[in-house]
Amino acid sequence: MGRDDSGDDDEATTPADKSELHYTLKNLSLKLDDLSTCNDLIAKHGAALQRSLTELDGLKIPSESGEKLKAVNERATLFRITSNAMINACRDFLELAEIHSRKWQRALQYEQEQRVHLEETIEQLAKQHNSLERAFRSAPGRPANPSKGFIEGSLLTPKGEDSEEDEDTEYFDAMEDSTSFITVITEAKEDRKAEGSTGTSSVDWSSADNVLDGASLVPKGSSKVKRRVRIPNKPNYSLNLWSIMKNCIGRELSRIPMPVNFNEPLSMLQRLTEDLEYHHLLDKAVHCTSSVEQMCLVAAFSVSSYSTTVHRIAKPFNPMLGETFELDRLDDMGLRSLCEQVSHHPPSAAHYVFSKHGWSLWQEITISSKFRGKYISIMPLGAIHLEFQASGNHYVWRKSTSTVHNIIVGNDPVRWTFDDCEPLLDHMIAVQLNVPARTVYFSKSVRLCWSCQCPQVTGVVSDSQGKAHYVLSGSWDEQMECSKVVHSSPSSPSSDGKQKTVYQTLSAKLLWKKYPLPENAENMYYFSELALTLNEHEEGVAPTDSRLRPDQRLMEKGCWDEANTEKQRLEEKQRLSRRRRLEACGPGSSCSSEEEKEADAYTPLWFEKRLDPLTGEMACVYKGGYWEAKEKQDWHMCPNIF
């Protein structure tokens, strides 16, 4: 999946290519001239040597010396013949290269044209497949999509299993459209006067300093347990992607028998747990007395989860059904996290986090991922809930769709979203007890371009009356800042008649900054410090824990061939278990599809399905019992999945 040296140009042979070819042929000619000169010198000196030997042969010398002289003469002759043969072979090679140079150019042009044609064909097949899928979903007799619900005046747009991007979706640069507001930084003294005259903010900025200022500077917890800081370097194995691509188009990635060459040695459950790397933002948010300040930190936390994806182009292992992953870090991180794979088709994971600092987070995320010929679409479906116990503030948001491009040819793989910024945080609802909701609004005109060139994110935190309190700015892969709004006013209309809001703000406060990657990260799958510890062996975990998965462990050690063999064994074992469950479900089941039958036949161990009162969707929530079982080391209820 590295860089393709042939490039992406449609033109087969550029002037630069021709110039390089002529330069190469010219060099070959010069080298041949040098060899010819050497041949002439060898022939001249060889002839002189033979004359000298002949003259010596005419002298009266002992018979023994005469035999030696004859042998020397024969060797000199053989040397001259060999030199002439070498020169003639070089001349023949140059002539052959000149004769066939045009033939090679035509062959190269044909291969490049075939490559472009194949890419276009694959893309067209992917579009046709997507059109057929949409036609099937819209056919008579198909159930209609669930109605959209409203909570506290903010629209939630659930994306179900049928939610997919259109194949004609355009990809915009983040800076292509201007934001719907303008920010002007003012001095603190001017702000006091402006704030007193306009009354635009009811929050004292000096009190906000205590919570928001330096929120990103919280040091990493010092663990009593010494954890590893490196893993074995990633082996340099090559793989021909074209050999398996014909079986991939339009299919779920979870249904494609992928070798571990495409993976990183972590499961999806562990990747989900990586969202907690910047948990200190939520620890800080617990102490906020103002909801708008708390919203700034929650927004920064939600954006920070994407920072761990920088350079991470490999896919995590699809968890086995019933696989779990725990993160028991009460001592250093102040939290306990548990994930369980609650469905295999479609792949769905339930997650629950409890923090001793006064917050809890839960989610059920279904990853829908499709190979579209030239790119991979990754669509996380499901809502993320965050609740602060002391205040009762409850936040709900959803993750954005993202894509990975250039996975076949061209530049290094790049990840970006094609959605507006709006789906990232505009659907974040603060449902508070007896307090009006606060919502983060991200400018609808801004596009999130998830490339390394344009990762900008901007937004405004407003109260329920629509009054702006903070402007958020930064990038999903580096840092987030907030600036307090002290005055707002409309700008003069532009040439197209549109107006922008001008926010007068104080200097920005740093909310969050990404931790630097560990040394040698480029050879360790670009793992962060937390990611390096997630697959470290720990005693006392459940027998279904991802750390005990054998193919993932073998891959981490660099034994990829053995890992592929073990991966096939585990997948076949899972297919056998699935067939047995479906057979036990019986032909008289009311389920209309194989996936519904599987969902009906399988019951998660630590989570249970409940109706989410905020989103109106069914979701798996933690029902308890895991940490009690760990304390007793009683795992008799766990299935044998490895």
XYZ file of C-alpha atoms in Angstrom:
642
model
C 0.000 0.000 0.000
C 2.987 2.265 -0.370
C 3.732 4.780 -3.103
C 3.369 3.650 -6.681
C 6.485 4.711 -8.539
C 4.662 4.778 -11.851
C 2.544 7.726 -10.747
C -1.019 8.641 -11.593
C -0.599 10.446 -14.947
C -2.823 9.269 -17.762
C -0.193 10.128 -20.369
C 1.904 7.061 -21.014
C 5.227 8.612 -22.058
C 6.044 12.159 -21.091
C 8.788 14.321 -22.635
C 10.787 13.782 -19.462
C 10.603 9.992 -19.987
C 11.849 10.332 -23.579
C 14.654 12.645 -22.501
C 15.745 10.187 -19.852
C 15.724 7.334 -22.383
C 17.887 9.291 -24.859
C 20.236 10.254 -22.055
C 20.597 6.591 -21.080
C 21.319 5.522 -24.659
C 23.882 8.322 -25.012
C 25.668 7.154 -21.871
C 25.696 3.606 -23.170
C 27.282 4.830 -26.421
C 29.964 6.731 -24.518
C 30.751 3.698 -22.412
C 30.983 1.593 -25.580
C 33.422 4.107 -27.082
C 35.537 3.791 -23.947
C 35.479 0.026 -24.301
C 36.481 0.314 -27.985
C 39.425 2.517 -27.024
C 40.459 -0.007 -24.429
C 40.127 -2.732 -27.064
C 42.426 -0.860 -29.450
C 44.980 -0.391 -26.698
C 44.739 -4.050 -25.729
C 45.161 -5.104 -29.371
C 48.139 -2.753 -29.835
C 49.919 -3.802 -26.665
C 48.986 -7.416 -27.262
C 50.558 -7.350 -30.737
C 53.697 -5.742 -29.318
C 53.822 -8.400 -26.622
C 53.530 -11.157 -29.215
C 56.322 -9.634 -31.321
C 58.542 -9.526 -28.281
C 57.703 -13.119 -27.512
C 58.464 -14.115 -31.110
C 61.825 -12.371 -30.915
C 62.602 -14.209 -27.703
C 61.594 -17.441 -29.358
C 64.263 -16.855 -32.070
C 67.014 -16.575 -29.513
C 68.993 -19.545 -28.384
C 67.514 -20.341 -25.027
C 67.230 -23.572 -23.074
C 64.396 -25.866 -24.112
C 62.720 -25.544 -20.706
C 62.502 -21.770 -21.057
C 61.197 -22.160 -24.599
C 58.211 -24.167 -23.404
C 57.329 -21.506 -20.832
C 57.656 -18.771 -23.439
C 55.281 -20.646 -25.740
C 52.702 -20.937 -22.947
C 52.906 -17.190 -22.269
C 52.376 -16.470 -25.974
C 49.249 -18.645 -26.068
C 47.784 -16.909 -23.021
C 48.378 -13.480 -24.535
C 46.555 -14.552 -27.688
C 43.624 -15.918 -25.664
C 43.411 -12.674 -23.691
C 43.199 -10.633 -26.907
C 40.445 -12.869 -28.311
C 38.426 -12.581 -25.085
C 38.740 -8.797 -25.039
C 37.532 -8.559 -28.644
C 34.551 -10.776 -27.806
C 33.609 -8.574 -24.861
C 33.710 -5.430 -26.986
C 31.625 -7.037 -29.721
C 29.031 -8.182 -27.167
C 28.719 -4.635 -25.773
C 28.276 -3.253 -29.298
C 25.584 -5.824 -30.054
C 23.782 -4.928 -26.797
C 23.715 -1.235 -27.644
C 22.404 -1.903 -31.138
C 19.693 -4.167 -29.723
C 18.692 -1.536 -27.154
C 18.382 1.105 -29.868
C 16.314 -1.218 -32.093
C 13.902 -2.212 -29.326
C 13.648 1.132 -27.474
C 10.503 2.127 -29.360
C 9.030 -1.328 -28.796
C 9.617 -0.931 -25.050
C 8.007 2.511 -25.103
C 4.921 1.118 -26.840
C 4.720 -1.770 -24.350
C 4.983 0.641 -21.414
C 2.305 2.887 -22.908
C -0.006 -0.112 -23.400
C 0.453 -1.292 -19.797
C -0.248 2.184 -18.395
C -3.347 2.549 -20.580
C -4.532 -0.873 -19.395
C -4.006 0.168 -15.773
C -6.068 3.326 -16.231
C -8.771 1.355 -18.044
C -8.855 -1.223 -15.248
C -9.210 1.492 -12.601
C -12.084 3.079 -14.524
C -13.753 -0.306 -14.954
C -13.493 -1.085 -11.256
C -14.895 2.311 -10.334
C -17.783 1.844 -12.770
C -18.530 -1.616 -11.351
C -18.584 -0.166 -7.851
C -21.041 2.541 -8.942
C -23.286 -0.023 -10.631
C -23.209 -2.201 -7.527
C -24.149 0.749 -5.345
C -27.016 1.668 -7.704
C -28.339 -1.890 -7.540
C -28.193 -1.781 -3.746
C -30.187 1.461 -3.649
C -32.700 0.083 -6.174
C -33.158 -3.003 -4.019
C -33.698 -0.935 -0.878
C -36.300 1.238 -2.623
C -38.170 -1.732 -4.115
C -41.834 -2.276 -3.077
C -42.236 -4.278 0.086
C -39.045 -2.961 1.693
C -39.622 -1.406 5.151
C -39.429 2.368 5.222
C -36.705 4.143 7.138
C -37.571 5.064 10.721
C -38.845 8.587 11.235
C -36.477 11.261 12.419
C -36.839 12.440 15.982
C -36.398 15.819 17.629
C -34.916 16.377 21.065
C -34.911 19.789 22.726
C -35.259 21.461 19.332
C -32.124 19.820 17.892
C -32.456 17.391 15.034
C -31.082 13.887 15.389
C -30.659 12.143 12.059
C -30.091 8.461 12.800
C -28.097 6.620 10.191
C -29.276 3.054 10.066
C -27.780 0.055 8.382
C -28.977 1.300 4.994
C -27.196 4.632 5.324
C -24.515 4.957 2.676
C -22.807 7.714 0.760
C -23.704 8.455 -2.813
C -21.098 7.363 -5.307
C -21.170 10.817 -6.916
C -20.389 12.621 -3.673
C -17.904 15.412 -4.235
C -14.815 15.815 -2.092
C -14.137 19.381 -1.047
C -11.063 21.003 0.355
C -11.581 22.355 3.852
C -10.545 25.834 2.752
C -12.622 25.865 -0.432
C -15.643 27.463 1.227
C -15.304 30.275 3.706
C -16.814 29.975 7.159
C -20.107 31.660 7.994
C -18.462 33.853 10.613
C -15.399 36.060 11.082
C -13.324 36.189 14.252
C -11.567 39.362 15.416
C -9.237 39.175 18.420
C -9.447 42.067 20.857
C -7.399 43.113 23.862
C -8.604 42.257 27.344
C -9.081 45.923 28.354
C -11.193 46.630 25.271
C -13.139 43.477 25.993
C -14.175 44.590 29.462
C -15.671 47.749 28.013
C -17.359 45.942 25.142
C -18.679 43.237 27.388
C -20.147 45.758 29.775
C -21.926 47.619 26.998
C -23.290 44.670 25.037
C -23.803 42.056 27.687
C -23.139 39.330 25.160
C -21.674 36.934 27.694
C -22.938 36.009 31.124
C -19.830 33.998 31.971
C -16.877 35.629 33.741
C -13.795 34.947 31.617
C -11.543 35.013 34.659
C -13.469 32.115 36.176
C -13.268 30.282 32.883
C -9.509 30.646 33.049
C -9.468 28.324 36.031
C -11.092 25.499 34.077
C -10.370 26.029 30.397
C -6.934 27.617 30.546
C -4.338 24.870 30.375
C -6.920 22.127 29.965
C -4.597 20.450 27.488
C -1.596 20.655 29.782
C -2.758 17.956 32.176
C 0.205 15.565 32.554
C -0.194 11.917 31.703
C -0.956 9.781 34.708
C 1.934 8.044 36.421
C 1.068 4.373 36.548
C 2.160 2.153 39.398
C 2.457 -0.608 36.812
C 5.392 -0.318 34.430
C 3.965 -0.679 30.939
C 5.766 -1.401 27.719
C 6.899 1.427 25.457
C 7.559 -0.513 22.256
C 6.495 -3.547 20.239
C 8.409 -5.532 17.577
C 9.004 -3.573 14.381
C 6.575 -4.121 11.538
C 8.023 -6.599 8.995
C 8.518 -5.392 5.441
C 6.250 -7.850 3.618
C 4.939 -7.105 0.143
C 1.467 -8.068 -1.078
C -0.183 -7.875 -4.498
C -3.487 -6.136 -3.867
C -4.769 -6.819 -7.383
C -4.811 -10.561 -6.726
C -7.667 -10.274 -4.206
C -9.427 -7.103 -5.331
C -11.827 -8.825 -7.746
C -13.549 -10.429 -4.735
C -13.791 -7.192 -2.764
C -15.818 -4.707 -4.814
C -19.056 -3.708 -3.104
C -18.628 -6.133 -0.230
C -18.427 -5.454 3.481
C -14.797 -5.479 4.604
C -15.868 -7.721 7.474
C -16.959 -10.353 4.915
C -13.737 -10.361 2.877
C -11.042 -12.933 3.813
C -8.265 -10.396 4.247
C -4.718 -11.479 5.142
C -3.122 -9.880 8.187
C -0.917 -7.843 5.834
C -3.729 -5.284 5.809
C -4.094 -5.253 9.603
C -2.462 -3.679 12.586
C -2.018 -5.824 15.725
C -5.037 -4.373 17.539
C -8.706 -5.307 17.418
C -11.573 -2.917 16.722
C -12.442 -3.103 20.416
C -8.988 -1.798 21.288
C -9.247 0.940 18.668
C -12.556 1.960 20.221
C -10.850 2.163 23.604
C -8.224 4.507 22.128
C -10.882 7.224 22.143
C -10.127 7.565 25.866
C -6.538 8.727 25.322
C -7.490 12.310 26.217
C -9.860 11.410 29.063
C -8.414 14.240 31.133
C -10.589 16.651 29.113
C -13.669 15.018 30.613
C -12.058 14.929 34.058
C -11.608 18.681 33.686
C -15.153 19.167 32.393
C -16.556 17.666 35.618
C -15.499 20.814 37.491
C -17.119 23.265 35.045
C -19.890 25.328 36.636
C -20.905 26.731 33.257
C -22.489 24.479 30.637
C -20.941 26.430 27.759
C -17.461 25.914 29.221
C -18.201 22.228 29.687
C -19.369 22.015 26.089
C -16.002 23.371 24.888
C -14.172 20.546 26.633
C -16.633 17.899 25.446
C -16.260 19.189 21.880
C -12.463 19.030 22.158
C -12.711 15.465 23.498
C -14.927 14.346 20.610
C -12.498 15.808 18.062
C -9.431 14.378 19.827
C -10.563 10.814 19.131
C -9.707 11.306 15.453
C -6.097 12.300 16.190
C -5.110 8.674 16.797
C -5.926 7.875 13.151
C -3.110 9.999 11.703
C -0.890 7.710 9.566
C -2.937 4.708 10.746
C -3.881 3.268 7.342
C -4.052 -0.391 8.436
C -7.382 -1.843 9.558
C -7.842 -3.357 13.022
C -8.808 -7.003 13.434
C -12.536 -7.685 13.217
C -13.415 -8.978 16.705
C -14.840 -12.463 17.107
C -18.440 -12.613 18.256
C -18.342 -12.464 22.055
C -14.789 -11.077 22.123
C -14.160 -8.537 24.902
C -11.546 -5.989 25.845
C -11.118 -4.420 29.232
C -9.022 -1.438 30.262
C -8.699 -1.475 34.030
C -6.824 1.756 34.762
C -8.410 3.110 37.942
C -5.001 3.854 39.442
C -3.419 5.887 36.630
C -6.305 6.977 34.359
C -9.076 6.870 36.949
C -11.391 4.781 34.774
C -12.563 1.316 33.852
C -13.575 0.484 30.282
C -15.246 -2.622 28.847
C -16.009 -3.464 25.202
C -17.840 -6.500 23.859
C -18.505 -7.586 20.271
C -22.281 -8.019 20.382
C -22.896 -8.744 16.686
C -20.823 -10.134 13.852
C -23.030 -9.383 10.806
C -23.127 -6.447 10.834
C -20.086 -6.000 13.130
C -21.197 -4.116 16.218
C -19.407 -3.367 19.490
C -20.827 -2.126 22.787
C -18.680 0.047 25.044
C -19.076 1.293 28.609
C -16.692 3.497 30.601
C -16.909 4.468 34.257
C -14.659 7.191 35.662
C -14.089 7.724 39.354
C -13.894 11.454 38.595
C -17.647 11.639 38.021
C -18.559 10.806 34.421
C -19.588 7.801 32.379
C -19.612 7.138 28.644
C -21.362 4.435 26.624
C -21.981 3.614 22.987
C -22.849 0.878 20.551
C -20.977 1.407 17.307
C -21.666 -0.527 14.130
C -18.895 -0.131 11.558
C -20.179 -0.290 8.009
C -17.245 -0.300 5.590
C -17.331 -0.762 1.830
C -14.643 -1.124 -0.809
C -15.564 1.180 -3.708
C -12.837 0.292 -6.212
C -10.667 3.356 -5.669
C -11.379 4.040 -2.021
C -12.744 2.523 1.186
C -15.709 4.102 2.978
C -15.935 3.686 6.754
C -19.302 4.571 8.265
C -19.616 4.422 12.091
C -23.326 4.041 12.936
C -24.659 4.661 16.423
C -24.798 7.328 19.117
C -22.200 8.118 21.783
C -23.530 9.092 25.220
C -21.674 11.044 27.899
C -23.149 11.866 31.298
C -21.751 13.859 34.215
C -23.109 12.487 37.493
C -22.995 15.671 39.587
C -24.800 17.977 37.164
C -26.781 15.383 35.237
C -25.636 16.962 31.964
C -26.061 14.425 29.170
C -24.401 14.736 25.753
C -25.109 12.694 22.614
C -23.135 12.801 19.359
C -22.282 10.683 16.344
C -19.082 10.040 14.433
C -18.541 11.089 10.830
C -18.179 8.964 7.744
C -14.590 8.790 6.530
C -12.821 7.377 3.506
C -9.361 6.104 2.631
C -8.131 6.950 -0.873
C -5.096 5.994 -2.980
C -5.001 2.444 -1.632
C -4.129 0.900 -5.017
C -1.957 3.327 -6.961
C -0.754 6.872 -6.575
C 0.334 8.688 -3.468
C 0.325 7.341 0.061
C -3.134 6.472 1.418
C -4.997 9.529 2.703
C -8.023 9.620 4.976
C -10.686 12.338 4.875
C -14.417 12.885 5.263
C -16.795 14.054 2.601
C -19.492 15.143 5.056
C -20.005 18.672 6.304
C -18.606 19.539 9.680
C -22.220 19.514 10.800
C -22.567 15.740 11.321
C -19.489 15.745 13.537
C -20.785 17.946 16.333
C -23.960 19.685 15.204
C -25.915 16.692 16.457
C -24.321 16.904 19.883
C -27.235 17.552 22.253
C -26.811 18.609 25.857
C -29.949 17.208 27.453
C -29.872 18.636 30.960
C -32.220 18.187 33.863
C -34.274 21.385 34.339
C -31.694 23.385 32.339
C -32.063 24.545 28.700
C -29.933 22.573 26.248
C -26.681 23.917 24.830
C -25.496 22.842 21.431
C -22.226 23.197 19.556
C -22.834 24.524 16.072
C -20.204 23.843 13.418
C -20.410 26.037 10.348
C -22.343 24.274 7.611
C -20.232 25.869 4.888
C -17.010 24.370 6.243
C -16.000 21.027 4.846
C -13.893 18.636 6.870
C -11.076 17.599 4.599
C -9.278 14.739 6.321
C -6.047 15.180 4.491
C -2.775 16.201 6.040
C -3.031 19.532 4.204
C -6.405 20.749 5.444
C -7.531 19.307 8.794
C -9.147 22.539 10.084
C -12.179 22.430 12.381
C -14.103 25.537 13.460
C -17.317 26.157 15.374
C -19.305 28.258 17.799
C -20.715 27.338 21.234
C -24.063 29.018 21.796
C -26.679 28.864 24.518
C -30.340 27.963 24.065
C -31.177 31.574 23.126
C -28.675 31.459 20.273
C -26.190 33.763 22.000
C -22.601 32.860 21.093
C -20.196 32.350 24.008
C -17.109 30.672 22.515
C -15.518 30.208 19.109
C -13.726 26.876 18.642
C -10.886 26.463 16.164
C -8.099 24.034 15.489
C -7.472 20.779 13.678
C -8.560 17.221 14.341
C -4.983 15.929 14.094
C -3.154 18.508 16.222
C -4.991 20.758 18.691
C -8.184 22.650 19.548
C -8.529 26.173 20.961
C -11.426 28.237 22.248
C -11.870 32.001 22.283
C -14.426 33.805 24.415
C -16.895 35.927 22.456
C -17.270 39.441 23.870
C -19.218 41.066 21.042
C -20.964 39.959 17.850
C -22.335 41.920 14.900
C -23.284 41.261 11.269
C -20.779 42.117 8.570
C -21.501 44.144 5.455
C -23.195 42.130 2.698
C -20.832 40.547 0.201
C -21.171 40.743 -3.561
C -23.544 37.771 -3.538
C -25.709 39.373 -0.842
C -24.664 37.040 1.994
C -23.759 38.293 5.461
C -21.378 36.820 7.984
C -21.353 37.225 11.742
C -18.301 39.020 13.133
C -17.255 37.729 16.566
C -15.000 39.895 18.689
C -13.081 37.525 20.962
C -10.317 37.382 23.507
C -7.082 35.567 22.761
C -7.516 31.833 22.260
C -7.074 29.327 25.085
C -5.586 25.944 24.281
C -8.099 23.195 25.060
C -6.325 20.135 23.720
C -3.038 19.275 22.046
C -2.056 15.927 20.620
C 0.656 13.987 22.429
C 3.807 13.416 20.340
C 4.219 9.909 18.954
C 6.746 7.607 20.635
C 10.220 7.165 19.223
C 10.337 4.723 16.294
C 6.539 4.998 15.857
C 6.865 4.749 12.063
C 8.052 1.155 12.495
C 5.388 0.341 15.109
C 2.256 1.052 13.033
C 2.298 4.694 14.249
C 0.885 3.605 17.607
C 0.529 6.181 20.372
C 1.858 5.505 23.872
C -1.564 4.257 24.951
C -1.985 2.071 21.857
C 1.372 0.388 22.539
C 0.046 -0.838 25.886
C -3.394 -2.027 24.782
C -2.279 -5.464 23.564
C 0.214 -5.989 26.391
C -0.427 -9.238 28.230
C -2.242 -8.817 31.559
C -3.187 -11.407 34.144
C -6.751 -11.945 35.258
C -8.583 -10.751 32.137
C -11.516 -12.713 30.718
C -10.630 -15.649 28.409
C -12.416 -13.748 25.616
C -10.135 -10.700 25.905
C -8.492 -9.410 22.704
C -5.054 -9.742 24.305
C -5.482 -13.528 24.165
C -6.383 -13.693 20.473
C -3.656 -15.918 18.933
C -3.551 -14.565 15.350
C -3.300 -10.984 16.578
C -0.505 -11.944 18.981
C 1.418 -13.765 16.238
C 1.123 -10.755 13.954
C 2.445 -8.447 16.666
C 5.480 -10.733 17.016
C 6.114 -10.512 13.260
C 5.029 -14.091 12.444
C 2.625 -13.115 9.672
C 2.467 -16.475 7.871
C 1.550 -18.234 11.109
C -0.894 -15.430 11.910
C -2.688 -15.906 8.579
C -3.018 -19.642 9.244
C -4.377 -19.006 12.724
C -6.739 -16.319 11.437
C -8.277 -18.779 8.977
C -8.726 -21.333 11.775
C -10.504 -18.820 14.004
C -12.771 -17.623 11.208
C -13.747 -21.184 10.301
C -14.460 -21.913 13.964
C -16.676 -18.829 14.133
C -18.546 -19.833 10.966
C -19.190 -23.273 12.446
C -20.531 -21.736 15.669
C -22.764 -19.429 13.638
C -24.228 -22.334 11.635
C -25.005 -24.175 14.854
C -26.763 -21.126 16.315
C -28.860 -20.657 13.180
C -29.793 -24.345 13.146
C -30.798 -24.105 16.798
C -32.909 -21.055 15.937
C -35.025 -23.383 13.815
C -36.908 -22.997 10.525
C -40.007 -21.735 12.307
C -38.322 -18.544 13.429
C -40.096 -15.268 12.640
C -36.824 -13.635 11.590
C -36.877 -12.533 7.931
C -33.133 -12.458 7.283
C -30.000 -14.344 8.223
C -28.746 -11.355 10.208
C -32.008 -11.107 12.154
C -31.839 -14.843 12.866
C -28.267 -14.462 14.100
C -29.230 -11.515 16.312
C -32.150 -13.516 17.651
C -29.943 -16.557 18.321
C -27.056 -14.734 20.058
C -27.256 -12.984 23.415
C -24.364 -10.735 24.572
C -22.807 -11.666 27.873
C -22.200 -8.296 29.550
C -24.583 -6.007 27.616
C -28.304 -6.103 26.819
C -30.542 -4.447 24.230
C -32.631 -1.528 25.482
C -34.565 1.310 23.886
C -32.553 4.535 23.963
C -35.055 7.203 25.132
C -33.029 10.035 23.574
C -32.460 8.637 20.081
C -35.403 6.249 19.851
C -33.057 3.454 18.754
C -32.366 0.040 20.237
C -28.841 -0.122 21.645
C -26.769 -2.422 23.840
C -26.032 -1.016 27.311
C -23.909 -2.447 30.094
C -25.918 -4.636 32.469
C -23.133 -5.197 35.022
C -21.333 -8.215 36.401
C -18.001 -8.108 34.565
C -15.832 -6.512 37.235
C -17.416 -8.676 39.924
C -16.569 -11.770 37.861
C -13.005 -10.527 37.446
C -12.628 -9.987 41.174
C -13.754 -13.583 41.807
C -11.900 -14.878 38.724
C -15.081 -16.717 37.806
C -15.242 -16.902 34.018
C -17.307 -20.084 33.629
C -19.948 -18.241 31.589
C -17.481 -17.098 28.901
C -17.613 -18.878 25.520
C -14.574 -20.576 24.017
C -13.968 -18.368 20.975
C -10.190 -18.698 20.550
